[in-house]
PDB file of C-alpha atoms and ligand atoms in Angstrom:
ATOM      1  CA  MET E1013      90.105 161.086  90.086  1.00  0.00           C
ATOM      2  CA  SER E1014      87.551 162.502  88.139  1.00  0.00           C
ATOM      3  CA  LYS E1015      85.363 165.365  89.456  1.00  0.00           C
ATOM      4  CA  ALA E1016      82.351 164.429  91.348  1.00  0.00           C
ATOM      5  CA  ILE E1017      78.982 166.953  89.059  1.00  0.00           C
ATOM      6  CA  VAL E1018      77.398 168.377  92.209  1.00  0.00           C
ATOM      7  CA  ALA E1019      74.402 170.523  91.700  1.00  0.00           C
ATOM      8  CA  THR E1020      72.024 172.910  94.339  1.00  0.00           C
ATOM      9  CA  THR E1021      69.281 174.969  94.735  1.00  0.00           C
ATOM     10  CA  SER E1022      66.877 176.621  97.434  1.00  0.00           C
ATOM     11  CA  LEU E1023      63.105 176.049  96.949  1.00  0.00           C
ATOM     12  CA  ALA E1024      61.192 177.360  99.939  1.00  0.00           C
ATOM     13  CA  GLY E1025      64.378 178.187 101.432  1.00  0.00           C
ATOM     14  CA  CYS E1026      65.997 181.114 103.502  1.00  0.00           C
ATOM     15  CA  PHE E1027      69.542 180.303 100.954  1.00  0.00           C
ATOM     16  CA  GLY E1028      70.948 180.142 104.793  1.00  0.00           C
ATOM     17  CA  CYS E1029      71.968 175.836 104.132  1.00  0.00           C
ATOM     18  CA  HIS E1030      74.178 177.687 100.923  1.00  0.00           C
ATOM     19  CA  MET E1031      75.965 179.903 103.461  1.00  0.00           C
ATOM     20  CA  SER E1032      76.465 177.151 106.140  1.00  0.00           C
ATOM     21  CA  LEU E1033      77.858 175.652 102.831  1.00  0.00           C
ATOM     22  CA  LEU E1034      80.287 178.194 102.188  1.00  0.00           C
ATOM     23  CA  ASP E1035      81.003 178.904 105.407  1.00  0.00           C
ATOM     24  CA  ILE E1036      84.060 175.695 105.191  1.00  0.00           C
ATOM     25  CA  ASP E1037      85.677 178.864 105.116  1.00  0.00           C
ATOM     26  CA  GLU E1038      89.709 177.458 103.121  1.00  0.00           C
ATOM     27  CA  ARG E1039      88.425 173.946 102.778  1.00  0.00           C
ATOM     28  CA  ILE E1040      86.008 175.706  99.924  1.00  0.00           C
ATOM     29  CA  LEU E1041      89.890 175.353  97.773  1.00  0.00           C
ATOM     30  CA  LYS E1042      89.838 171.272  98.304  1.00  0.00           C
ATOM     31  CA  LEU E1043      85.868 170.755  97.874  1.00  0.00           C
ATOM     32  CA  ILE E1044      86.705 172.828  94.274  1.00  0.00           C
ATOM     33  CA  GLU E1045      89.009 170.422  93.805  1.00  0.00           C
ATOM     34  CA  LEU E1046      86.679 167.311  94.412  1.00  0.00           C
ATOM     35  CA  VAL E1047      84.022 168.510  92.709  1.00  0.00           C
ATOM     36  CA  GLU E1048      82.446 170.404  89.652  1.00  0.00           C
ATOM     37  CA  PHE E1049      79.369 172.556  90.213  1.00  0.00           C
ATOM     38  CA  ASN E1050      76.772 172.097  87.791  1.00  0.00           C
ATOM     39  CA  LYS E1051      73.061 173.720  87.913  1.00  0.00           C
ATOM     40  CA  SER E1052      73.407 176.189  91.690  1.00  0.00           C
ATOM     41  CA  PRO E1053      73.278 179.423  92.510  1.00  0.00           C
ATOM     42  CA  ILE E1054      77.161 179.135  93.230  1.00  0.00           C
ATOM     43  CA  ASP E1055      77.670 179.729  89.946  1.00  0.00           C
ATOM     44  CA  ASP E1056      74.791 180.605  88.669  1.00  0.00           C
ATOM     45  CA  ILE E1057      74.167 177.914  85.657  1.00  0.00           C
ATOM     46  CA  LYS E1058      70.458 177.919  85.756  1.00  0.00           C
ATOM     47  CA  THR E1059      69.560 174.957  83.461  1.00  0.00           C
ATOM     48  CA  PHE E1060      70.969 170.837  84.458  1.00  0.00           C
ATOM     49  CA  THR E1061      74.203 171.172  81.458  1.00  0.00           C
ATOM     50  CA  LYS E1062      74.771 167.207  82.752  1.00  0.00           C
ATOM     51  CA  GLN E1063      73.750 164.147  84.815  1.00  0.00           C
ATOM     52  CA  CYS E1064      74.955 164.695  88.240  1.00  0.00           C
ATOM     53  CA  ASP E1065      76.437 162.723  91.125  1.00  0.00           C
ATOM     54  CA  VAL E1066      74.985 164.589  93.898  1.00  0.00           C
ATOM     55  CA  GLY E1067      71.668 167.141  94.378  1.00  0.00           C
ATOM     56  CA  LEU E1068      72.119 169.149  97.119  1.00  0.00           C
ATOM     57  CA  ILE E1069      68.519 170.791  98.191  1.00  0.00           C
ATOM     58  CA  GLU E1070      68.023 173.512 100.684  1.00  0.00           C
ATOM     59  CA  GLY E1071      64.169 174.301 100.824  1.00  0.00           C
ATOM     60  CA  GLY E1072      60.632 172.213 100.897  1.00  0.00           C
ATOM     61  CA  CYS E1073      57.978 173.062  98.289  1.00  0.00           C
ATOM     62  CA  CYS E1074      55.264 175.615  99.017  1.00  0.00           C
ATOM     63  CA  ASN E1075      54.574 176.004  95.193  1.00  0.00           C
ATOM     64  CA  SER E1076      53.872 174.325  91.906  1.00  0.00           C
ATOM     65  CA  GLU E1077      57.815 175.557  90.906  1.00  0.00           C
ATOM     66  CA  ASN E1078      59.109 174.192  93.811  1.00  0.00           C
ATOM     67  CA  VAL E1079      57.538 170.683  93.125  1.00  0.00           C
ATOM     68  CA  HIS E1080      59.566 171.302  89.389  1.00  0.00           C
ATOM     69  CA  VAL E1081      62.434 172.343  90.477  1.00  0.00           C
ATOM     70  CA  LEU E1082      62.423 169.527  92.798  1.00  0.00           C
ATOM     71  CA  LYS E1083      61.729 166.886  90.161  1.00  0.00           C
ATOM     72  CA  GLU E1084      64.385 168.156  87.229  1.00  0.00           C
ATOM     73  CA  PHE E1085      66.811 167.728  90.631  1.00  0.00           C
ATOM     74  CA  ARG E1086      65.491 163.638  91.469  1.00  0.00           C
ATOM     75  CA  LYS E1087      66.036 163.124  87.519  1.00  0.00           C
ATOM     76  CA  ASN E1088      69.080 165.040  86.930  1.00  0.00           C
ATOM     77  CA  CYS E1089      70.852 163.842  90.032  1.00  0.00           C
ATOM     78  CA  LYS E1090      72.401 159.918  90.949  1.00  0.00           C
ATOM     79  CA  ILE E1091      71.878 161.182  95.025  1.00  0.00           C
ATOM     80  CA  LEU E1092      69.715 163.567  96.258  1.00  0.00           C
ATOM     81  CA  ILE E1093      70.059 164.936  99.658  1.00  0.00           C
ATOM     82  CA  SER E1094      67.429 167.323 102.022  1.00  0.00           C
ATOM     83  CA  VAL E1095      69.938 170.494 103.606  1.00  0.00           C
ATOM     84  CA  GLY E1096      68.146 171.699 106.575  1.00  0.00           C
ATOM     85  CA  GLU E1097      65.197 171.629 108.559  1.00  0.00           C
ATOM     86  CA  CYS E1098      63.096 173.552 105.986  1.00  0.00           C
ATOM     87  CA  ALA E1099      63.905 171.007 102.550  1.00  0.00           C
ATOM     88  CA  ILE E1100      63.427 168.166 105.978  1.00  0.00           C
ATOM     89  CA  MET E1101      60.484 169.479 107.578  1.00  0.00           C
ATOM     90  CA  GLY E1102      59.621 172.586 105.696  1.00  0.00           C
ATOM     91  CA  GLY E1103      60.671 174.663 108.048  1.00  0.00           C
ATOM     92  CA  LEU E1104      59.855 178.100 109.520  1.00  0.00           C
ATOM     93  CA  PRO E1105      57.361 178.049 106.125  1.00  0.00           C
ATOM     94  CA  ALA E1106      55.103 175.430 107.570  1.00  0.00           C
ATOM     95  CA  MET E1107      53.789 177.439 110.588  1.00  0.00           C
ATOM     96  CA  ARG E1108      51.304 178.425 107.943  1.00  0.00           C
ATOM     97  CA  ASN E1109      50.077 174.604 107.298  1.00  0.00           C
ATOM     98  CA  ASN E1110      47.527 174.570 110.329  1.00  0.00           C
ATOM     99  CA  ILE E1111      45.535 177.502 108.724  1.00  0.00           C
ATOM    100  CA  PRO E1112      43.738 177.706 105.251  1.00  0.00           C
ATOM    101  CA  VAL E1113      45.861 178.917 102.684  1.00  0.00           C
ATOM    102  CA  GLU E1114      42.599 181.404 101.700  1.00  0.00           C
ATOM    103  CA  GLU E1115      42.673 182.735 104.703  1.00  0.00           C
ATOM    104  CA  CYS E1116      46.996 183.432 104.443  1.00  0.00           C
ATOM    105  CA  ILE E1117      46.143 184.533 100.985  1.00  0.00           C
ATOM    106  CA  GLN E1118      43.671 187.624 102.762  1.00  0.00           C
ATOM    107  CA  GLU E1119      46.460 188.540 105.493  1.00  0.00           C
ATOM    108  CA  ALA E1120      49.543 189.040 103.525  1.00  0.00           C
ATOM    109  CA  TYR E1121      47.746 190.654 100.847  1.00  0.00           C
ATOM    110  CA  LEU E1122      44.446 192.007 102.172  1.00  0.00           C
ATOM    111  CA  ASP E1123      44.292 192.771 106.294  1.00  0.00           C
ATOM    112  CA  GLY E1124      47.498 192.487 107.573  1.00  0.00           C
ATOM    113  CA  PRO E1125      49.077 195.453 109.154  1.00  0.00           C
ATOM    114  CA  THR E1126      51.521 196.175 106.621  1.00  0.00           C
ATOM    115  CA  VAL E1127      49.696 195.724 103.526  1.00  0.00           C
ATOM    116  CA  GLY E1128      49.500 199.507 103.099  1.00  0.00           C
ATOM    117  CA  ASN E1129      47.947 201.165  99.804  1.00  0.00           C
ATOM    118  CA  ASN E1130      46.489 197.743  97.920  1.00  0.00           C
ATOM    119  CA  THR E1131      42.979 199.626  98.661  1.00  0.00           C
ATOM    120  CA  ASP E1132      41.555 197.897  95.167  1.00  0.00           C
ATOM    121  CA  LYS E1133      41.896 194.938  96.615  1.00  0.00           C
ATOM    122  CA  ILE E1134      44.177 193.148  93.875  1.00  0.00           C
ATOM    123  CA  LEU E1135      45.200 189.731  94.370  1.00  0.00           C
ATOM    124  CA  PRO E1136      48.358 187.943  92.453  1.00  0.00           C
ATOM    125  CA  ASN E1137      47.453 186.922  89.439  1.00  0.00           C
ATOM    126  CA  ASP E1138      49.502 186.669  86.521  1.00  0.00           C
ATOM    127  CA  ASP E1139      49.649 183.524  84.754  1.00  0.00           C
ATOM    128  CA  GLU E1140      53.461 183.631  85.407  1.00  0.00           C
ATOM    129  CA  LEU E1141      53.515 183.022  89.131  1.00  0.00           C
ATOM    130  CA  PRO E1142      53.872 179.848  90.549  1.00  0.00           C
ATOM    131  CA  MET E1143      50.899 178.470  92.265  1.00  0.00           C
ATOM    132  CA  ILE E1144      51.074 178.200  95.898  1.00  0.00           C
ATOM    133  CA  LEU E1145      50.240 175.102  96.918  1.00  0.00           C
ATOM    134  CA  ASP E1146      47.737 173.580  99.983  1.00  0.00           C
ATOM    135  CA  LYS E1147      51.011 173.549 102.207  1.00  0.00           C
ATOM    136  CA  VAL E1148      54.302 173.512 103.083  1.00  0.00           C
ATOM    137  CA  TYR E1149      55.787 169.828 101.924  1.00  0.00           C
ATOM    138  CA  PRO E1150      58.982 168.384 102.956  1.00  0.00           C
ATOM    139  CA  CYS E1151      61.109 167.090  99.508  1.00  0.00           C
ATOM    140  CA  HIS E1152      60.788 163.379 100.400  1.00  0.00           C
ATOM    141  CA  GLU E1153      56.805 163.774 101.049  1.00  0.00           C
ATOM    142  CA  ILE E1154      57.206 164.914  96.807  1.00  0.00           C
ATOM    143  CA  VAL E1155      60.354 162.521  95.408  1.00  0.00           C
ATOM    144  CA  LYS E1156      62.064 160.372  97.257  1.00  0.00           C
ATOM    145  CA  ILE E1157      65.492 161.860  99.014  1.00  0.00           C
ATOM    146  CA  ASP E1158      68.609 159.598  99.912  1.00  0.00           C
ATOM    147  CA  TYR E1159      69.918 161.520 102.561  1.00  0.00           C
ATOM    148  CA  HIS E1160      69.274 164.881 105.381  1.00  0.00           C
ATOM    149  CA  LEU E1161      71.367 166.793 106.154  1.00  0.00           C
ATOM    150  CA  PRO E1162      69.579 168.127 109.629  1.00  0.00           C
ATOM    151  CA  GLY E1163      69.854 171.628 111.179  1.00  0.00           C
ATOM    152  CA  CYS E1164      68.703 175.665 110.780  1.00  0.00           C
ATOM    153  CA  PRO E1165      70.804 175.592 108.971  1.00  0.00           C
ATOM    154  CA  PRO E1166      73.476 172.261 109.213  1.00  0.00           C
ATOM    155  CA  ARG E1167      77.306 172.985 110.864  1.00  0.00           C
ATOM    156  CA  ALA E1168      79.650 173.954 107.801  1.00  0.00           C
ATOM    157  CA  ASP E1169      81.294 171.068 109.301  1.00  0.00           C
ATOM    158  CA  LEU E1170      78.652 168.709 109.383  1.00  0.00           C
ATOM    159  CA  LEU E1171      78.346 169.949 105.069  1.00  0.00           C
ATOM    160  CA  TRP E1172      81.537 168.740 104.769  1.00  0.00           C
ATOM    161  CA  GLU E1173      82.215 165.633 106.444  1.00  0.00           C
ATOM    162  CA  ALA E1174      79.273 164.300 104.774  1.00  0.00           C
ATOM    163  CA  LEU E1175      80.163 165.722 101.211  1.00  0.00           C
ATOM    164  CA  VAL E1176      83.755 163.622 101.429  1.00  0.00           C
ATOM    165  CA  ALA E1177      82.848 160.965 102.972  1.00  0.00           C
ATOM    166  CA  LEU E1178      79.861 160.408 100.184  1.00  0.00           C
ATOM    167  CA  LEU E1179      82.769 161.592  97.374  1.00  0.00           C
ATOM    168  CA  THR E1180      85.178 159.775  98.231  1.00  0.00           C
ATOM    169  CA  GLY E1181      83.950 156.929  98.990  1.00  0.00           C
ATOM    170  CA  ASN E1182      85.160 157.103 103.106  1.00  0.00           C
ATOM    171  CA  GLU E1183      82.640 155.808 105.670  1.00  0.00           C
ATOM    172  CA  LEU E1184      81.085 159.049 107.376  1.00  0.00           C
ATOM    173  CA  LYS E1185      82.972 159.858 110.999  1.00  0.00           C
ATOM    174  CA  LEU E1186      79.609 162.443 112.804  1.00  0.00           C
ATOM    175  CA  PRO E1187      81.131 163.637 115.889  1.00  0.00           C
ATOM    176  CA  TYR E1188      78.494 165.010 118.309  1.00  0.00           C
ATOM    177  CA  GLU E1189      79.413 168.007 118.272  1.00  0.00           C
ATOM    178  CA  VAL E1190      78.773 168.557 113.614  1.00  0.00           C
ATOM    179  CA  VAL E1191      75.132 167.178 114.104  1.00  0.00           C
ATOM    180  CA  LYS E1192      72.764 169.662 115.503  1.00  0.00           C
ATOM    181  CA  PHE E1193      68.643 169.502 114.919  1.00  0.00           C
ATOM    182  CA  ASP E1194      67.491 173.151 115.528  1.00  0.00           C
TER     183      ASP E1194
HETATM  184  S1  LIG J1656      66.884 174.945 107.420  1.00  0.00           S
HETATM  185 FE1  LIG J1656      67.465 177.147 108.466  1.00  0.00          FE
HETATM  186  S2  LIG J1656      69.576 178.055 107.171  1.00  0.00           S
HETATM  187 FE2  LIG J1656      68.328 176.451 105.853  1.00  0.00          FE
HETATM  188  S3  LIG J1656      66.834 177.498 104.748  1.00  0.00           S
HETATM  189 FE3  LIG J1656      65.712 176.512 106.093  1.00  0.00          FE
HETATM  190  S4  LIG J1656      65.381 178.430 107.732  1.00  0.00           S
HETATM  191 FE4  LIG J1656      67.007 178.603 106.190  1.00  0.00          FE
END
């Protein structure tokens, strides 16, 4: 059986979902038999070098670069999966969604207690910086998402069972204890 090609990324996420994937422990040896990683922080491949079977997305979209990367994943992956609460609902970063973005920037760079010595009141304005969005968007509001794996992070067992079922075409059996929603 040829290996499935898998890509992963972290958008507005904390890498906890990637850590959970690594938490499958010794099953990672089996995973390497099943898949070849393409663009992913796991192998540090920065750009897609081939069409992928599965894309795993951690994190929602808080800036223009997140949107660009997510659209690239949709273009290059047959199946796209939102992994974790940040990808599914925006997660912790989406706590800013009820606050105008100008107020967030003001607090972060000018008024906040940890701003320190920004006496010249400089706001980040380099052209290379991605534009912050008006709010944090879950991935399915930007592109079509095929599956959602809940949890913060999803349990390693859930990631493993879902990936194996998807890659082998077997029925996905999810005992209650491997799914969590927080
Ligand atoms: S869902 Fe939880 S673990 Fe995953 S990126 Fe968001 S905060 Fe981190």
